[in-house]
Each structure stands twice: as structure tokens, then as C-alpha cells.
PDB file of C-alpha atoms and ligand atoms in Angstrom:
ATOM      1  CA  MET A   1     236.390 175.940 -59.827  1.00 92.00           C
ATOM      2  CA  ARG A   2     238.996 178.194 -57.315  1.00 92.00           C
ATOM      3  CA  ASN A   3     240.695 175.389 -55.720  1.00 97.00           C
ATOM      4  CA  ILE A   4     243.756 177.221 -53.392  1.00 98.00           C
ATOM      5  CA  VAL A   5     246.639 175.865 -50.786  1.00 98.00           C
ATOM      6  CA  LEU A   6     247.223 177.529 -47.780  1.00 98.00           C
ATOM      7  CA  PHE A   7     251.063 176.572 -47.575  1.00 98.00           C
ATOM      8  CA  GLY A   8     253.022 177.301 -44.147  1.00 98.00           C
ATOM      9  CA  PRO A   9     254.404 176.323 -41.236  1.00 98.00           C
ATOM     10  CA  PRO A  10     252.956 174.768 -38.067  1.00 97.00           C
ATOM     11  CA  GLY A  11     251.233 177.655 -36.177  1.00 97.00           C
ATOM     12  CA  SER A  12     251.050 180.718 -39.299  1.00 98.00           C
ATOM     13  CA  GLY A  13     247.196 180.893 -39.188  1.00 97.00           C
ATOM     14  CA  LYS A  14     246.155 178.412 -41.869  1.00 97.00           C
ATOM     15  CA  GLY A  15     243.366 177.005 -39.902  1.00 96.00           C
ATOM     16  CA  THR A  16     241.908 180.532 -38.795  1.00 97.00           C
ATOM     17  CA  GLN A  17     242.179 181.807 -42.816  1.00 98.00           C
ATOM     18  CA  ALA A  18     241.026 178.332 -43.769  1.00 98.00           C
ATOM     19  CA  THR A  19     237.849 178.874 -42.028  1.00 98.00           C
ATOM     20  CA  ASN A  20     237.952 182.622 -42.515  1.00 98.00           C
ATOM     21  CA  ILE A  21     238.247 182.019 -46.851  1.00 98.00           C
ATOM     22  CA  ILE A  22     235.446 179.185 -46.232  1.00 98.00           C
ATOM     23  CA  ASN A  23     232.802 181.858 -44.310  1.00 98.00           C
ATOM     24  CA  LYS A  24     233.290 184.108 -46.950  1.00 98.00           C
ATOM     25  CA  PHE A  25     233.518 182.480 -50.452  1.00 97.00           C
ATOM     26  CA  GLY A  26     232.041 179.345 -49.511  1.00 97.00           C
ATOM     27  CA  PHE A  27     234.764 177.363 -50.321  1.00 98.00           C
ATOM     28  CA  ILE A  28     235.343 173.329 -48.985  1.00 98.00           C
ATOM     29  CA  HIS A  29     238.068 173.440 -46.309  1.00 98.00           C
ATOM     30  CA  LEU A  30     240.211 170.045 -46.586  1.00 98.00           C
ATOM     31  CA  SER A  31     242.638 169.730 -43.460  1.00 98.00           C
ATOM     32  CA  THR A  32     244.107 166.507 -43.217  1.00 98.00           C
ATOM     33  CA  GLY A  33     245.163 167.382 -39.966  1.00 98.00           C
ATOM     34  CA  ASP A  34     241.461 167.309 -39.071  1.00 97.00           C
ATOM     35  CA  MET A  35     240.501 164.387 -40.674  1.00 98.00           C
ATOM     36  CA  LEU A  36     243.485 162.967 -39.120  1.00 98.00           C
ATOM     37  CA  ARG A  37     242.105 163.973 -35.346  1.00 97.00           C
ATOM     38  CA  ALA A  38     238.725 162.177 -36.685  1.00 98.00           C
ATOM     39  CA  GLU A  39     239.892 159.216 -37.317  1.00 97.00           C
ATOM     40  CA  ILE A  40     241.762 160.058 -34.197  1.00 97.00           C
ATOM     41  CA  ALA A  41     238.528 160.566 -32.355  1.00 97.00           C
ATOM     42  CA  GLY A  42     236.594 157.719 -33.748  1.00 98.00           C
ATOM     43  CA  GLN A  43     239.344 155.081 -32.376  1.00 97.00           C
ATOM     44  CA  THR A  44     240.047 153.739 -36.882  1.00 97.00           C
ATOM     45  CA  LYS A  45     242.217 151.139 -37.194  1.00 96.00           C
ATOM     46  CA  LEU A  46     243.981 154.211 -39.365  1.00 96.00           C
ATOM     47  CA  GLY A  47     243.655 156.399 -36.066  1.00 97.00           C
ATOM     48  CA  LEU A  48     245.329 154.459 -34.334  1.00 96.00           C
ATOM     49  CA  GLU A  49     247.985 154.075 -36.473  1.00 96.00           C
ATOM     50  CA  ALA A  50     248.115 157.622 -37.243  1.00 97.00           C
ATOM     51  CA  LYS A  51     247.935 159.000 -33.777  1.00 97.00           C
ATOM     52  CA  THR A  52     251.194 157.949 -33.047  1.00 96.00           C
ATOM     53  CA  LEU A  53     253.045 159.310 -35.352  1.00 97.00           C
ATOM     54  CA  MET A  54     250.974 162.706 -34.342  1.00 97.00           C
ATOM     55  CA  ASP A  55     251.828 162.358 -30.920  1.00 96.00           C
ATOM     56  CA  ARG A  56     255.659 162.826 -31.694  1.00 96.00           C
ATOM     57  CA  GLY A  57     255.300 165.765 -34.247  1.00 97.00           C
ATOM     58  CA  ASP A  58     256.190 163.497 -37.773  1.00 98.00           C
ATOM     59  CA  LEU A  59     254.350 163.292 -40.352  1.00 98.00           C
ATOM     60  CA  VAL A  60     252.244 160.635 -41.039  1.00 98.00           C
ATOM     61  CA  PRO A  61     252.842 158.398 -44.255  1.00 98.00           C
ATOM     62  CA  ASP A  62     251.893 160.502 -47.844  1.00 98.00           C
ATOM     63  CA  GLU A  63     250.116 157.486 -49.181  1.00 98.00           C
ATOM     64  CA  VAL A  64     247.078 158.050 -46.217  1.00 98.00           C
ATOM     65  CA  VAL A  65     247.266 161.243 -46.631  1.00 98.00           C
ATOM     66  CA  ILE A  66     246.317 161.417 -49.994  1.00 98.00           C
ATOM     67  CA  GLY A  67     243.767 158.598 -49.992  1.00 97.00           C
ATOM     68  CA  MET A  68     241.597 160.541 -47.088  1.00 98.00           C
ATOM     69  CA  ILE A  69     242.189 163.652 -49.738  1.00 98.00           C
ATOM     70  CA  GLU A  70     241.361 161.439 -53.119  1.00 97.00           C
ATOM     71  CA  ASN A  71     237.772 160.418 -50.818  1.00 97.00           C
ATOM     72  CA  LYS A  72     236.853 163.996 -50.005  1.00 97.00           C
ATOM     73  CA  LEU A  73     237.403 165.120 -53.557  1.00 96.00           C
ATOM     74  CA  ASP A  74     235.303 162.820 -54.722  1.00 95.00           C
ATOM     75  CA  SER A  75     232.376 163.320 -51.826  1.00 96.00           C
ATOM     76  CA  ASN A  76     232.283 167.102 -52.653  1.00 96.00           C
ATOM     77  CA  LYS A  77     232.037 167.132 -56.651  1.00 93.00           C
ATOM     78  CA  ASP A  78     229.898 170.024 -56.489  1.00 93.00           C
ATOM     79  CA  ALA A  79     232.212 172.368 -54.787  1.00 95.00           C
ATOM     80  CA  LYS A  80     232.950 176.495 -55.472  1.00 95.00           C
ATOM     81  CA  GLY A  81     236.364 176.029 -54.610  1.00 96.00           C
ATOM     82  CA  PHE A  82     239.190 173.765 -52.051  1.00 98.00           C
ATOM     83  CA  VAL A  83     241.288 175.007 -49.545  1.00 98.00           C
ATOM     84  CA  PHE A  84     243.578 172.754 -49.154  1.00 98.00           C
ATOM     85  CA  ASP A  85     244.667 173.239 -45.274  1.00 98.00           C
ATOM     86  CA  GLY A  86     247.930 171.344 -44.222  1.00 98.00           C
ATOM     87  CA  PHE A  87     248.141 169.422 -47.446  1.00 98.00           C
ATOM     88  CA  PRO A  88     250.661 168.611 -49.378  1.00 98.00           C
ATOM     89  CA  ARG A  89     253.395 168.814 -46.446  1.00 98.00           C
ATOM     90  CA  THR A  90     256.198 166.800 -49.279  1.00 98.00           C
ATOM     91  CA  VAL A  91     256.953 166.761 -52.816  1.00 97.00           C
ATOM     92  CA  LYS A  92     255.138 163.786 -53.396  1.00 98.00           C
ATOM     93  CA  GLN A  93     252.182 164.590 -51.987  1.00 98.00           C
ATOM     94  CA  ALA A  94     251.752 168.125 -54.061  1.00 98.00           C
ATOM     95  CA  GLU A  95     253.300 165.446 -57.049  1.00 98.00           C
ATOM     96  CA  ALA A  96     249.451 163.541 -56.088  1.00 98.00           C
ATOM     97  CA  LEU A  97     248.002 166.550 -55.757  1.00 98.00           C
ATOM     98  CA  ASP A  98     248.425 167.565 -59.536  1.00 97.00           C
ATOM     99  CA  LYS A  99     247.378 164.337 -60.763  1.00 98.00           C
ATOM    100  CA  LEU A 100     244.137 163.594 -59.226  1.00 97.00           C
ATOM    101  CA  LEU A 101     243.549 167.638 -59.956  1.00 97.00           C
ATOM    102  CA  GLU A 102     244.545 167.478 -63.444  1.00 96.00           C
ATOM    103  CA  LEU A 103     242.097 163.564 -63.924  1.00 95.00           C
ATOM    104  CA  ARG A 104     239.963 166.172 -62.847  1.00 93.00           C
ATOM    105  CA  THR A 105     240.337 168.971 -64.272  1.00 93.00           C
ATOM    106  CA  ILE A 106     240.521 171.392 -61.348  1.00 95.00           C
ATOM    107  CA  PRO A 107     243.981 173.030 -60.867  1.00 95.00           C
ATOM    108  CA  ILE A 108     245.310 174.525 -58.188  1.00 97.00           C
ATOM    109  CA  LEU A 109     245.182 178.718 -58.808  1.00 97.00           C
ATOM    110  CA  LYS A 110     247.095 180.178 -55.979  1.00 98.00           C
ATOM    111  CA  VAL A 111     249.485 179.045 -53.475  1.00 98.00           C
ATOM    112  CA  LEU A 112     249.049 181.422 -50.543  1.00 98.00           C
ATOM    113  CA  SER A 113     251.708 180.915 -48.073  1.00 98.00           C
ATOM    114  CA  LEU A 114     252.167 182.434 -45.363  1.00 98.00           C
ATOM    115  CA  LYS A 115     255.218 183.584 -44.003  1.00 98.00           C
ATOM    116  CA  VAL A 116     255.699 183.941 -39.612  1.00 97.00           C
ATOM    117  CA  SER A 117     259.704 183.655 -37.899  1.00 95.00           C
ATOM    118  CA  GLU A 118     260.276 180.383 -36.215  1.00 92.00           C
ATOM    119  CA  GLU A 119     260.312 181.854 -32.741  1.00 93.00           C
ATOM    120  CA  GLU A 120     256.700 183.747 -33.230  1.00 95.00           C
ATOM    121  CA  LEU A 121     255.504 179.734 -34.680  1.00 95.00           C
ATOM    122  CA  THR A 122     257.063 178.794 -31.590  1.00 94.00           C
ATOM    123  CA  ARG A 123     254.954 180.816 -29.089  1.00 95.00           C
ATOM    124  CA  ARG A 124     252.184 180.757 -30.831  1.00 95.00           C
ATOM    125  CA  ILE A 125     251.641 176.763 -30.804  1.00 96.00           C
ATOM    126  CA  LEU A 126     252.115 176.661 -26.846  1.00 96.00           C
ATOM    127  CA  GLU A 127     250.230 179.292 -26.736  1.00 96.00           C
ATOM    128  CA  ARG A 128     247.690 177.377 -28.529  1.00 95.00           C
ATOM    129  CA  GLY A 129     247.646 174.526 -26.595  1.00 96.00           C
ATOM    130  CA  LYS A 130     247.050 175.751 -23.459  1.00 96.00           C
ATOM    131  CA  THR A 131     242.831 175.116 -25.229  1.00 96.00           C
ATOM    132  CA  SER A 132     243.547 172.926 -28.247  1.00 93.00           C
ATOM    133  CA  GLY A 133     243.949 170.475 -25.937  1.00 91.00           C
ATOM    134  CA  ARG A 134     246.355 168.803 -28.619  1.00 92.00           C
ATOM    135  CA  ALA A 135     248.911 166.755 -27.207  1.00 91.00           C
ATOM    136  CA  ASP A 136     251.319 167.827 -30.022  1.00 95.00           C
ATOM    137  CA  ASP A 137     250.510 171.589 -29.085  1.00 96.00           C
ATOM    138  CA  GLN A 138     251.861 171.565 -25.604  1.00 95.00           C
ATOM    139  CA  ASN A 139     255.123 169.927 -25.360  1.00 95.00           C
ATOM    140  CA  GLU A 140     257.932 172.522 -26.943  1.00 94.00           C
ATOM    141  CA  GLU A 141     260.269 170.010 -28.447  1.00 96.00           C
ATOM    142  CA  ILE A 142     257.350 167.807 -30.315  1.00 96.00           C
ATOM    143  CA  VAL A 143     256.627 170.981 -31.289  1.00 96.00           C
ATOM    144  CA  LYS A 144     259.914 171.805 -32.556  1.00 95.00           C
ATOM    145  CA  ASN A 145     259.891 168.724 -34.276  1.00 96.00           C
ATOM    146  CA  ARG A 146     257.119 169.821 -36.385  1.00 97.00           C
ATOM    147  CA  VAL A 147     258.945 172.860 -37.243  1.00 96.00           C
ATOM    148  CA  VAL A 148     261.612 170.980 -38.577  1.00 96.00           C
ATOM    149  CA  GLU A 149     259.424 168.666 -40.739  1.00 97.00           C
ATOM    150  CA  TYR A 150     258.124 171.474 -42.238  1.00 97.00           C
ATOM    151  CA  ARG A 151     261.706 173.010 -43.047  1.00 96.00           C
ATOM    152  CA  THR A 152     262.888 169.286 -43.828  1.00 98.00           C
ATOM    153  CA  LYS A 153     260.339 167.747 -46.020  1.00 98.00           C
ATOM    154  CA  THR A 154     257.376 170.769 -46.543  1.00 98.00           C
ATOM    155  CA  ALA A 155     259.348 174.274 -46.944  1.00 97.00           C
ATOM    156  CA  PRO A 156     260.959 173.190 -50.762  1.00 97.00           C
ATOM    157  CA  LEU A 157     257.512 172.336 -52.247  1.00 97.00           C
ATOM    158  CA  ALA A 158     257.703 176.971 -52.235  1.00 97.00           C
ATOM    159  CA  ASN A 159     260.319 176.100 -55.345  1.00 97.00           C
ATOM    160  CA  TYR A 160     258.201 173.185 -56.546  1.00 98.00           C
ATOM    161  CA  TYR A 161     254.447 175.836 -56.571  1.00 98.00           C
ATOM    162  CA  ALA A 162     256.860 178.998 -57.832  1.00 98.00           C
ATOM    163  CA  ALA A 163     258.089 177.138 -60.705  1.00 98.00           C
ATOM    164  CA  GLN A 164     254.122 176.400 -61.725  1.00 98.00           C
ATOM    165  CA  HIS A 165     254.188 180.539 -61.174  1.00 98.00           C
ATOM    166  CA  LYS A 166     251.431 179.527 -58.318  1.00 98.00           C
ATOM    167  CA  LEU A 167     253.064 180.640 -55.135  1.00 98.00           C
ATOM    168  CA  ALA A 168     252.463 184.387 -53.934  1.00 98.00           C
ATOM    169  CA  GLU A 169     254.038 185.032 -50.044  1.00 98.00           C
ATOM    170  CA  ILE A 170     252.140 186.736 -47.316  1.00 98.00           C
ATOM    171  CA  ALA A 171     253.490 188.404 -44.335  1.00 97.00           C
ATOM    172  CA  GLY A 172     251.517 186.053 -41.714  1.00 97.00           C
ATOM    173  CA  GLU A 173     252.719 188.218 -38.637  1.00 96.00           C
ATOM    174  CA  GLY A 174     249.898 191.550 -38.528  1.00 93.00           C
ATOM    175  CA  SER A 175     246.385 190.813 -37.218  1.00 97.00           C
ATOM    176  CA  VAL A 176     244.122 188.653 -38.357  1.00 97.00           C
ATOM    177  CA  ASP A 177     242.038 190.922 -40.566  1.00 98.00           C
ATOM    178  CA  GLU A 178     244.855 192.900 -41.931  1.00 98.00           C
ATOM    179  CA  ILE A 179     246.089 189.063 -43.384  1.00 98.00           C
ATOM    180  CA  PHE A 180     242.455 187.930 -43.792  1.00 98.00           C
ATOM    181  CA  GLU A 181     242.703 190.790 -46.161  1.00 98.00           C
ATOM    182  CA  ALA A 182     245.702 190.621 -48.268  1.00 98.00           C
ATOM    183  CA  LEU A 183     244.733 186.439 -48.692  1.00 98.00           C
ATOM    184  CA  CYS A 184     241.268 187.809 -50.309  1.00 98.00           C
ATOM    185  CA  PHE A 185     242.654 190.178 -51.920  1.00 97.00           C
ATOM    186  CA  GLN A 186     245.113 187.290 -54.213  1.00 97.00           C
ATOM    187  CA  ILE A 187     241.745 185.149 -54.118  1.00 97.00           C
ATOM    188  CA  ASN A 188     239.527 188.194 -55.341  1.00 96.00           C
ATOM    189  CA  ASN A 189     241.862 188.012 -58.645  1.00 95.00           C
ATOM    190  CA  LEU A 190     241.813 184.827 -59.055  1.00 92.00           C
TER     191      LEU A 190
HETATM  192  P1  AMP B   1     248.303 169.866 -38.659  1.00 93.75           P
HETATM  193  O1  AMP B   1     246.549 170.254 -37.676  1.00 93.75           O
HETATM  194  O2  AMP B   1     247.880 170.182 -40.049  1.00 93.75           O
HETATM  195  O3  AMP B   1     249.120 170.511 -38.122  1.00 93.75           O
HETATM  196  O4  AMP B   1     248.821 168.162 -38.322  1.00 93.75           O
HETATM  197  C1  AMP B   1     249.102 168.237 -37.356  1.00 93.75           C
HETATM  198  C2  AMP B   1     249.831 166.448 -37.309  1.00 93.75           C
HETATM  199  O5  AMP B   1     248.868 165.729 -39.036  1.00 93.75           O
HETATM  200  C3  AMP B   1     251.007 166.733 -37.939  1.00 93.75           C
HETATM  201  O6  AMP B   1     252.015 166.894 -37.601  1.00 93.75           O
HETATM  202  C4  AMP B   1     251.098 165.733 -39.150  1.00 93.75           C
HETATM  203  O7  AMP B   1     251.331 164.540 -38.491  1.00 93.75           O
HETATM  204  C5  AMP B   1     250.041 165.245 -39.542  1.00 93.75           C
HETATM  205  N1  AMP B   1     249.744 165.249 -40.263  1.00 93.75           N
HETATM  206  C6  AMP B   1     248.345 166.169 -41.323  1.00 93.75           C
HETATM  207  N2  AMP B   1     248.825 166.659 -42.252  1.00 93.75           N
HETATM  208  C7  AMP B   1     249.319 166.170 -42.947  1.00 93.75           C
HETATM  209  C8  AMP B   1     250.437 165.801 -44.646  1.00 93.75           C
HETATM  210  N3  AMP B   1     249.812 166.252 -45.110  1.00 93.75           N
HETATM  211  N4  AMP B   1     251.083 164.689 -44.409  1.00 93.75           N
HETATM  212  C9  AMP B   1     251.765 163.969 -43.314  1.00 93.75           C
HETATM  213  N5  AMP B   1     251.156 164.345 -41.785  1.00 93.75           N
HETATM  214  C10 AMP B   1     250.315 165.174 -42.315  1.00 93.75           C
END
């Protein structure tokens, strides 16, 4: 099973490239952001609680997203591979994911880190906000908070995965096709 983490700040292209990877390799896409938005759309208790935090650009509690990921792993036992997108976002989530995968003997093979400058991220997200319908994509202060959440809580994960010799950095500022090609090169080498 070829499991990879797509790693990078909000607006770095994880969602776009996850879709490309899923279409080419037939892996299962696990996006905690998408799962949370589905909970909000379904007006579940979890969704309503998460919405307040998401609308501010804050992270939701680790236990919530870890639980969602565990359910998805178990309901996709025949997967050829998983693409984790927007998860893990904290060291606690990364440690929990390692434990979940160890129990199922399906390790992460590679963490593909998309590198994009902070100015470019804000520009891209506000542009996306014109059509995404996402409140957290439309307000510059909220976008900046999401980037700060990334810088303080998520970016340190790069060291966590570098220590496991799994981290590969990919330039995230070319064309979508060029970046996809660089990602495919890494995945084909797994
Ligand atoms: P995303 O679609 O990945 O940009 O996520 C949108 C929002 O959902 C984030 O700003 C967080 O509020 C929440 N979220 C998504 N994934 C996670 C996660 N792994 N841990 C905590 N919060 C998350």
C-alpha cells in the first residue's frame, strides 16, 4: 500500500494535486478539511462545533480529526494507497497517525512537502475565495490566521518526518502540470 502525506500550508495546492494523484493512481483521498465541511453541511453536532473554529481559521481539536481518520482507514481496507491531505497538522496528530498505521502495518512511505511563499498563499486563497464559497477563504485576517496556525503548529512536522527520512520537498510555484510531474516522479519511485 502506497501511503503518502501531501504536506504544505493552506493554498499550497494540496487539494488540487491530491485530485490529480487520485485520478492517476487510484488511491483514496483523505482530506480532513473536506470531512469537516461534510459534517457542517450535514449539520451534525461535530460539524456545528467545528464550524466556529474553522470560520476563525483555528485548528479543530486533535481528537476530532484523529477519530475521523481512524474511521476512514477502517472503511477502506482494500485501498491501494491513501493520500493524506491537510492531516496531520500537529505533532500529536502525526504521532497518532503513526500508531494507527503501525497497528494496521500500512506505513507512510513519503511526505511530499509543497513549498510556496506566504505572499503567494494569501493571494491564491483570496482568489479561490471568489468561487469556493468558503468563508475562511474570503477574509484576509482569517487567511493570515490560518497561515500563522500552519507556521506555529504544522510546519514543525517537517522535522518530525525528516527525522524518519520520509520528507521530500517540491517547489509548489510552477504550473499545476509541472508540480504534478514532480509529485508523480516521487510516487513512481516508492
Ligand atoms: P483545509 O480544507 O485543509 O484548509 O482545512 C480547513 C479548516 O479545517 C482548517 O482551517 C481547520 O480549521 C480545519 N482542519 C482541517 N484539517 C484539520 C486538522 N488535521 N487538524 C485540525 N484542524 C483541521
